[in-house]
Tab-separated table of C-alpha atoms and ligand atoms in Angstrom:
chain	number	residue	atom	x	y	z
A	23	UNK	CA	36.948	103.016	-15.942
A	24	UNK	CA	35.217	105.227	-13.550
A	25	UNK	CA	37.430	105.886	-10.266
A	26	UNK	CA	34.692	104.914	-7.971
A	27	UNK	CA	33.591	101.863	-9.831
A	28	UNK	CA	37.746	100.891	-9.440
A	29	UNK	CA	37.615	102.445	-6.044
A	30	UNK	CA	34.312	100.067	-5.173
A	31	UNK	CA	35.566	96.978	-7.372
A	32	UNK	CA	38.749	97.062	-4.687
A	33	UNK	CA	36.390	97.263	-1.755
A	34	UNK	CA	34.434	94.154	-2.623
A	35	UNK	CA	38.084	92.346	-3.379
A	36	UNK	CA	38.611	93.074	-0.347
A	37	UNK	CA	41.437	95.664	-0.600
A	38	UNK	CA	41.777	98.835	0.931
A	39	UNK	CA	40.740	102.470	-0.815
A	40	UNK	CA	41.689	105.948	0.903
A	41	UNK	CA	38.643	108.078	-0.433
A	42	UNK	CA	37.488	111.538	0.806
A	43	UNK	CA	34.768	112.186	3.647
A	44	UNK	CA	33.664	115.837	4.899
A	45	UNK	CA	35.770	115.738	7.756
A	46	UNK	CA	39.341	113.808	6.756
A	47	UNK	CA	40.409	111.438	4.099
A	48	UNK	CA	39.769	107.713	5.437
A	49	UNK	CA	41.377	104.314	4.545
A	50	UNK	CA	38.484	102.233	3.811
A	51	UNK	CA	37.589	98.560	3.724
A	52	UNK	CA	34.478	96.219	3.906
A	53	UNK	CA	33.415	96.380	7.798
A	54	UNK	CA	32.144	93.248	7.410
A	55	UNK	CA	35.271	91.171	6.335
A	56	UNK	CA	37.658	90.482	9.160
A	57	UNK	CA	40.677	89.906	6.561
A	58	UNK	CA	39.654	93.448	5.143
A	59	UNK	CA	39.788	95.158	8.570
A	60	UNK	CA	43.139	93.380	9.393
A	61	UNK	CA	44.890	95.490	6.278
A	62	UNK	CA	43.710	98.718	7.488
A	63	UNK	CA	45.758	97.720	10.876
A	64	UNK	CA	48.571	96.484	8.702
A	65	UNK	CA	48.623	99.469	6.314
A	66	UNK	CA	48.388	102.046	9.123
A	67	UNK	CA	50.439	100.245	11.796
A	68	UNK	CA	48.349	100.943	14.221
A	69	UNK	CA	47.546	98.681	17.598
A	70	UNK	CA	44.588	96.553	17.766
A	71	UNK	CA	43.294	98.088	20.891
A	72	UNK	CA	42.242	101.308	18.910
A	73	UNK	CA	38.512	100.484	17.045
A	74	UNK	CA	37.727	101.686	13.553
A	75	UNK	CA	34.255	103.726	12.971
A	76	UNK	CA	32.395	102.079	10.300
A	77	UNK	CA	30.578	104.507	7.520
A	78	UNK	CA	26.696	103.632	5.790
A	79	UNK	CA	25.477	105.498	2.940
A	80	UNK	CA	22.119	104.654	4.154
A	81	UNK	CA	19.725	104.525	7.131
A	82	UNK	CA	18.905	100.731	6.533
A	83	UNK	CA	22.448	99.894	6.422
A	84	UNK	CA	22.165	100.304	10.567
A	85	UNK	CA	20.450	97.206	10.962
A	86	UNK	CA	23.464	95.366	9.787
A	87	UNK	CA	26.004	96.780	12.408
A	88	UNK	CA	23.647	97.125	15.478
A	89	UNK	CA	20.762	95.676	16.893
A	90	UNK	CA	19.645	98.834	18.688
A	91	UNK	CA	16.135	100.136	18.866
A	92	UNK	CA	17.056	103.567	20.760
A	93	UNK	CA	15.166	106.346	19.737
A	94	UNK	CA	17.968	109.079	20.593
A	95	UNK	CA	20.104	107.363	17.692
A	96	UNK	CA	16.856	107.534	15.129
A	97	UNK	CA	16.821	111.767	16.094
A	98	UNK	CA	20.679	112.223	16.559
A	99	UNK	CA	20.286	110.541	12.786
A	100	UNK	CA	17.785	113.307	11.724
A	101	UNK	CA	19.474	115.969	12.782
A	102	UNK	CA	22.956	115.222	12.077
A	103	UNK	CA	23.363	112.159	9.247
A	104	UNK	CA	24.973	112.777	6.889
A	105	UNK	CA	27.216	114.642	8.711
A	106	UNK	CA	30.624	114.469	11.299
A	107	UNK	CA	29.281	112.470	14.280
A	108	UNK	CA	30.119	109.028	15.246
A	109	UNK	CA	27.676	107.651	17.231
A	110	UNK	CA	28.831	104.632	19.978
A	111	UNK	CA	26.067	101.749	19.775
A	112	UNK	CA	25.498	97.834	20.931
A	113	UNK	CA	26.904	95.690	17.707
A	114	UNK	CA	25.531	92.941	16.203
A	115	UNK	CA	27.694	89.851	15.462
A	116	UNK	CA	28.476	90.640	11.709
A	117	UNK	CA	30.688	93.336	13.077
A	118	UNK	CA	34.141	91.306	13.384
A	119	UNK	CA	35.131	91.895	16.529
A	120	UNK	CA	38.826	93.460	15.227
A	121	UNK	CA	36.750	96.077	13.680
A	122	UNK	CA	35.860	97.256	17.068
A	123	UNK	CA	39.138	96.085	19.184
A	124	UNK	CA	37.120	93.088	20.965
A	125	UNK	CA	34.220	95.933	22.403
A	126	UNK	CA	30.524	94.937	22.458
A	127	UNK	CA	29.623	98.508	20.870
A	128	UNK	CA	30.799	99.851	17.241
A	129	UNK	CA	30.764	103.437	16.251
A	130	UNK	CA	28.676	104.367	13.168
A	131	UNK	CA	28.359	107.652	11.023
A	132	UNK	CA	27.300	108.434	7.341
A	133	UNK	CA	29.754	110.858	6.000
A	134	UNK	CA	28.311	113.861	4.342
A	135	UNK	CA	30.493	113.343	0.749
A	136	UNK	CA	28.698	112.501	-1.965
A	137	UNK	CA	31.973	110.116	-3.588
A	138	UNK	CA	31.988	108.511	0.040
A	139	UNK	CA	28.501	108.016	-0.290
A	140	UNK	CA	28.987	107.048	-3.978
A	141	UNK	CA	31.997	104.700	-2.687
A	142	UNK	CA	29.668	102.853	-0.072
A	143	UNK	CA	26.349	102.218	-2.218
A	144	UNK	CA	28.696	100.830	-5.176
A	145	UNK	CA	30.412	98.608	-2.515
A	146	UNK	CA	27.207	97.400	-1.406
A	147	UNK	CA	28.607	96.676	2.220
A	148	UNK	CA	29.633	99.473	5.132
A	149	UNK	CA	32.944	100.680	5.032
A	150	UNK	CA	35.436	100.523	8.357
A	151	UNK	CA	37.738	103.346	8.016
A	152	UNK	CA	39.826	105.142	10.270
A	153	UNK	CA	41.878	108.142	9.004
A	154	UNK	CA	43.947	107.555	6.094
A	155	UNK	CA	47.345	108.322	8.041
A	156	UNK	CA	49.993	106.401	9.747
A	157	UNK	CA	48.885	105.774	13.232
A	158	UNK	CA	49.849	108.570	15.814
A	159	UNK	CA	50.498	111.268	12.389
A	160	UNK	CA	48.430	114.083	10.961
A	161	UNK	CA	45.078	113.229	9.234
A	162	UNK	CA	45.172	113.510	5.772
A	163	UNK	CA	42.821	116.532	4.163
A	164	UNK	CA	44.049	116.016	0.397
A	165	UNK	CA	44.446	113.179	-1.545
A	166	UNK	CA	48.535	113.997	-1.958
A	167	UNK	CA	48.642	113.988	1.929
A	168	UNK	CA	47.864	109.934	1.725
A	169	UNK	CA	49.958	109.586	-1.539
A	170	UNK	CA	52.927	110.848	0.208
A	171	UNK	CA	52.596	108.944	3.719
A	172	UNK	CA	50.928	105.741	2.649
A	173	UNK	CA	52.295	104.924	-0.824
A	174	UNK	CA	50.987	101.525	-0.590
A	175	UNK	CA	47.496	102.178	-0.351
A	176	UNK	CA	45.665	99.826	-3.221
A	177	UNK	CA	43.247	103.104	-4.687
A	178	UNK	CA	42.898	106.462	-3.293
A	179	UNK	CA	40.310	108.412	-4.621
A	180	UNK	CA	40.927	112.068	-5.228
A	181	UNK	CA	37.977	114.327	-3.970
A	182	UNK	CA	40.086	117.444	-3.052
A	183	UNK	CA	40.436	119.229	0.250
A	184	UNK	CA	38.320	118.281	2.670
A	185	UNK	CA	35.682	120.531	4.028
A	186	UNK	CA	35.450	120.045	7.575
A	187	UNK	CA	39.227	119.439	8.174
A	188	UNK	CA	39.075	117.740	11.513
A	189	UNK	CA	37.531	113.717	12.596
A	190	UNK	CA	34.196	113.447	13.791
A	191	UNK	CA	32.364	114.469	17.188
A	192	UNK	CA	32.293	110.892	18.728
A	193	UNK	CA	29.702	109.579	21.230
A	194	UNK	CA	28.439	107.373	23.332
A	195	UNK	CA	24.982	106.879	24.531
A	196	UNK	CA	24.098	106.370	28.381
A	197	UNK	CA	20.775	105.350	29.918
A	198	UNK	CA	21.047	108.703	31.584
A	199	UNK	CA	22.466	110.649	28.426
A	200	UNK	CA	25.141	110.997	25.991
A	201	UNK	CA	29.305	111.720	26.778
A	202	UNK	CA	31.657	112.968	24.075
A	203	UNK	CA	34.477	110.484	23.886
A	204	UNK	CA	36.054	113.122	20.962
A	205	UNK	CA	34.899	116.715	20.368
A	206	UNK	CA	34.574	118.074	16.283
A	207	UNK	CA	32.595	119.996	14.315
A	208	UNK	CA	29.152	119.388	15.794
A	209	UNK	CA	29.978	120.981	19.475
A	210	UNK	CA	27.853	119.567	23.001
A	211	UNK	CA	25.617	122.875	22.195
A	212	UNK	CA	24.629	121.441	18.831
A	213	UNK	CA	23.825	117.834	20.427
A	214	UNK	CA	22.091	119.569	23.765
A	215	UNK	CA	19.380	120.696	21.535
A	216	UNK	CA	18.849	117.066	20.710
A	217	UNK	CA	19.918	115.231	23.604
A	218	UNK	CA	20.342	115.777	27.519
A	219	UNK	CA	24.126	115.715	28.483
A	220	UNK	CA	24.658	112.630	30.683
A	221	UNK	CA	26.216	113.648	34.489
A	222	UNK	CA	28.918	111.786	34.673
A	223	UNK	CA	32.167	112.247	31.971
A	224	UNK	CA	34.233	109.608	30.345
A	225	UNK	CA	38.587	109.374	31.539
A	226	UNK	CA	40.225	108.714	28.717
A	227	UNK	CA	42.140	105.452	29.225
A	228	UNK	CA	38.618	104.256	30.326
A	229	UNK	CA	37.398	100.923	28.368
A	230	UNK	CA	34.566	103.304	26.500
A	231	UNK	CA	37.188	105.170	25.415
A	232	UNK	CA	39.917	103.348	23.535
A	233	UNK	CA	42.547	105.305	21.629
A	234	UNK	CA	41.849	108.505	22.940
A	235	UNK	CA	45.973	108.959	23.605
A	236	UNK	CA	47.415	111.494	24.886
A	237	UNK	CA	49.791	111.886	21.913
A	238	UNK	CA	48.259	111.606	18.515
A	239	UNK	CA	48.081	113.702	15.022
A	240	UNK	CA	52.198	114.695	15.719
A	241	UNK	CA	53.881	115.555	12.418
A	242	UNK	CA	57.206	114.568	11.542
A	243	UNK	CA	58.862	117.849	13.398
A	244	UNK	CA	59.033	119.505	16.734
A	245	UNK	CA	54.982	120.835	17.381
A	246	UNK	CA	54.125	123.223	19.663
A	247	UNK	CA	51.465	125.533	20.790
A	248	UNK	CA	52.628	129.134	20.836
A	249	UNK	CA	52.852	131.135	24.450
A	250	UNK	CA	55.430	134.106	24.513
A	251	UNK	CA	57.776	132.570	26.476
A	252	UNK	CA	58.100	129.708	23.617
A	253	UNK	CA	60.194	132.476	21.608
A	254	UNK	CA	63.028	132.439	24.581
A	255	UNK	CA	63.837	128.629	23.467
A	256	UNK	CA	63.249	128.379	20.140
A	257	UNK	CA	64.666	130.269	16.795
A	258	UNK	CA	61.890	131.559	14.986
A	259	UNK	CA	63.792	131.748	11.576
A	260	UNK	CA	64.088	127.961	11.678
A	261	UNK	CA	60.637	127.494	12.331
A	262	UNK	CA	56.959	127.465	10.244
A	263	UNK	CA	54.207	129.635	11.910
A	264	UNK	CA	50.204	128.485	12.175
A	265	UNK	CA	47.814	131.659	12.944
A	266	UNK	CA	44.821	132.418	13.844
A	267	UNK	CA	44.014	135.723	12.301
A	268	UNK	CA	46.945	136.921	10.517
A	269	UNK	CA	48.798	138.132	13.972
A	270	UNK	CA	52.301	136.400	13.965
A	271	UNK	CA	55.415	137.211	15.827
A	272	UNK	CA	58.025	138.526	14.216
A	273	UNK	CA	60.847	136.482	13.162
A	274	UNK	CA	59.090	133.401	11.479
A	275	UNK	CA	60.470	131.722	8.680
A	276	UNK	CA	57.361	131.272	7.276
A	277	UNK	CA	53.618	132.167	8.320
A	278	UNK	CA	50.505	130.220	7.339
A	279	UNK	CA	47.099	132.242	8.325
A	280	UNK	CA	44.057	130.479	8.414
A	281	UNK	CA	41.344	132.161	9.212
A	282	UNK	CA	41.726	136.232	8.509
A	283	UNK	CA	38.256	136.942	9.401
A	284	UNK	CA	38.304	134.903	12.476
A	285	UNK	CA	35.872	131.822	11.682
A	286	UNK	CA	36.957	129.000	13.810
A	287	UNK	CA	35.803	126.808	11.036
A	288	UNK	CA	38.323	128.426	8.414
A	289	UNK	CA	41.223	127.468	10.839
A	290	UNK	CA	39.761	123.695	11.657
A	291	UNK	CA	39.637	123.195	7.885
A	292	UNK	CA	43.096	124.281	7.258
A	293	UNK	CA	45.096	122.829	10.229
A	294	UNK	CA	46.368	119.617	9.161
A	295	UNK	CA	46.905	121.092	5.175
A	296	UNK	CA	49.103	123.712	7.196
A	297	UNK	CA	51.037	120.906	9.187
A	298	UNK	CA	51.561	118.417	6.516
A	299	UNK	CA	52.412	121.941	4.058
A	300	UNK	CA	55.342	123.048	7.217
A	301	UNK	CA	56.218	119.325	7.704
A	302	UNK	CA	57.031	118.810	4.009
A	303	UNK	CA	58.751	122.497	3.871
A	304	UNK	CA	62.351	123.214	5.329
A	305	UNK	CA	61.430	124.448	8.545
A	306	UNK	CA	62.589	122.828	11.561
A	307	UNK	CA	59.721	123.257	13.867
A	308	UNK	CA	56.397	124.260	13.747
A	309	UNK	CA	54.375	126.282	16.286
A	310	UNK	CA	50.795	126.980	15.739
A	311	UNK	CA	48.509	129.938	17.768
A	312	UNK	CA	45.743	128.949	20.236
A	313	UNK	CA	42.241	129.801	19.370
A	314	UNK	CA	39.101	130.425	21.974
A	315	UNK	CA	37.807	127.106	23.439
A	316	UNK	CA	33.935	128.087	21.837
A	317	UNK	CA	32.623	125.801	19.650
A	318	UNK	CA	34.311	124.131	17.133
A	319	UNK	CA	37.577	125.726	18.762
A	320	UNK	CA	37.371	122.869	21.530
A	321	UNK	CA	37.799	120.399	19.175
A	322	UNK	CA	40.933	122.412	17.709
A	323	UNK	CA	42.704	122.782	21.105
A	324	UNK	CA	42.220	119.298	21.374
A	325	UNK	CA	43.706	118.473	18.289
A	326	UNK	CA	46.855	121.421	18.797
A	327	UNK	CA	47.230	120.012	22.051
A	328	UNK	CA	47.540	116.159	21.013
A	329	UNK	CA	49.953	117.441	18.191
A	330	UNK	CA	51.815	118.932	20.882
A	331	UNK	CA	52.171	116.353	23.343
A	332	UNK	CA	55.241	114.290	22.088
A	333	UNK	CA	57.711	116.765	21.309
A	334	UNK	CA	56.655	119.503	23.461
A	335	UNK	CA	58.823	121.307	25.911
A	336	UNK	CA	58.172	121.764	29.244
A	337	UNK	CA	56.122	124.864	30.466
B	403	TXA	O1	35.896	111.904	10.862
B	403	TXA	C1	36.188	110.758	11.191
B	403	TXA	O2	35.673	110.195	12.170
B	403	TXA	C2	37.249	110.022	10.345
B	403	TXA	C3	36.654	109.783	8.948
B	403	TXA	C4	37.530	108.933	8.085
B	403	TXA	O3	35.368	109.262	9.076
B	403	TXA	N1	37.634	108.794	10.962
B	403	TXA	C5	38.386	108.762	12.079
B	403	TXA	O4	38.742	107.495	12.505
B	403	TXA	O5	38.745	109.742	12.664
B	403	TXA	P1	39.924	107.215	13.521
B	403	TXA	O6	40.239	105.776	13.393
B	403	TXA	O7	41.037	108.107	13.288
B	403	TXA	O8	39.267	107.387	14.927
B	403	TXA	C6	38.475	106.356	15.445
B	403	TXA	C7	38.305	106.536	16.925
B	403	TXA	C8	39.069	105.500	17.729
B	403	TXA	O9	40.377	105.923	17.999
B	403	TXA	C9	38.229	105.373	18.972
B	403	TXA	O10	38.704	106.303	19.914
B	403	TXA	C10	36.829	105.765	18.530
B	403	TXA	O11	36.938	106.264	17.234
B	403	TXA	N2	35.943	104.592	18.471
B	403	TXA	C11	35.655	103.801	17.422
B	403	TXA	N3	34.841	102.799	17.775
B	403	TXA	C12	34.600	102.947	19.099
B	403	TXA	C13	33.832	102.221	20.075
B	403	TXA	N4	33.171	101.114	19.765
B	403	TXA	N5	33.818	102.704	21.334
B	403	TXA	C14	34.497	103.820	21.662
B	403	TXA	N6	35.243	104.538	20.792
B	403	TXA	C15	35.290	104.109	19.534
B	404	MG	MG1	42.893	109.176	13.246
């Protein structure tokens, strides 16, 4: 039998798939069942204050999961769908409420992957998926990344790396404007030429946005950013090493470089492949090298800094 018609038969049983989206691998079920949504939480252990972002293979699925008539989302659509934005909107009352952690809003996008696409149509309903990880661990970019953390998974569906490499540009739409609750791929400049900025920012820890921790995407080991002074506490030989260009200190047991010609994009796409690669390896620690906060790079530092967070040192 044909993976996705397995893949889709386990959706409408109301099981759980991991399948492949541009940005990371998700762990999908139908948005619209409640039980569905409640193994996703079980699977990935993670709290039931953090909402999942439901996926649509189709511009009339939107009328199922929100009742709103704006005209920024039709032209944030047009511009970006399929694509890595998650748009915040009003839900209707066929989205269970666990599927959005009790909030009166659900976030929406329409992955750009043609067997996520494949995987929705076939399902015939929306598919509520958060990344296909253990909650608070590295998002998966391969199919062996969710075979080797989530074993139990009922079908995962093998597309390959992905080609984005980091989660979706999240927002949420204002009367006044629009506020990024999570940077990615498409960057504020990209949405400014659609949409004015609204004035006032969202705090993280705010109600509008809910699991935007502090701590998140941590692999197994020690993570931190590299700054020279890192190299008088740690031993580099015992340690994996994450670079930009190609420019690593001496010393390293190992070096990964991601992006020898510089594009920002080369090193998004490879950044969790090279943490789950050092986390499986027999390095201790891994340290990875800042890149310029332009662009896509301010959704990396956000990422390297998350990663960072929980075992970081001081300084
Ligand atoms: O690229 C992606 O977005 C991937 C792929 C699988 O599509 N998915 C993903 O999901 O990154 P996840 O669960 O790791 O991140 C979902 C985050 C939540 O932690 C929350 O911060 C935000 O999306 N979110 C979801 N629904 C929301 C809502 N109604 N209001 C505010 N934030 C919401
Ligand atoms: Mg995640």
């Amino acid at each position: 039998m044909d993976p996705l018609d397995q893949a889709a038969a386990c959706i409408r049983e109301g099981k759980v798939v991991a399948f492949p989206t541009e940005t990371v691998y998700g762990l999908g079920a139908n948005a619209l069942d409640p039980m569905a949504a409640a193994r996703i939480f079980e699977l990935k252990e993670r709290p039931a204050f953090d909402p999942l972002i439901v996926h649509i293979a189709d511009l009339s699925q939107l009328q199922l999961l929100t009742p709103s008539k704006d005209p920024r989302l039709t032209r944030l659509a047009e511009a970006f769908w399929p694509g890595p934005l998650t748009v915040v909107v009003p839900k209707t009352e066929r989205v269970p409420d666990l599927v959005t952690s009790g909030l009166p809003t659900v976030g929406v996008r329409m992955p750009d992957h043609p067997m996520a696409q494949e995987l929705i149509r076939r399902s015939g309903c929306p598919i509520a998926a958060p990344s296909a990880n253990k909650f608070g661990r590295i998002s998966p970019t391969a199919a062996q990344h969710v075979t080797r953390h989530m074993p139990e998974v009922d079908f995962v569906l093998d597309g390959g790396e992905t080609r984005v490499g980091i989660e979706s540009t999240i927002i949420a739409l204002r009367p006044d404007g629009y506020v990024i609750l999570r940077p990615g791929a498409i960057t504020r400049e990209d949405l400014n030429r659609i949409l004015p900025e609204s004035a006032s920012p969202v705090a993280a820890g705010s109600p509008e946005a809910p699991g935007m921790l502090a701590s998140h995407y941590s692999p197994a080991k020690p993570f931190h950013l590299f700054t020279p002074t890192l190299l008088q506490r740690l031993d580099p030989s015992k340690c994996g090493f994450i670079s930009y260009r190609g420019n690593a200190p001496q010393g390293f047991a190992r070096v990964l470089t991601l992006a020898p010609d510089g594009d920002l994009k080369a090193y998004a796409a490879g950044i969790f492949g090279a943490m789950h690669q050092l986390e499986a390896s027999g390095v201790e620690c891994l340290v990875a090298e800042p890149v310029p906060e332009q662009g896509i790079g301010i959704a990396i530092m956000d990422r390297l800094r998350k990663a960072a967070h929980e075992h970081g040192l001081p300084g």
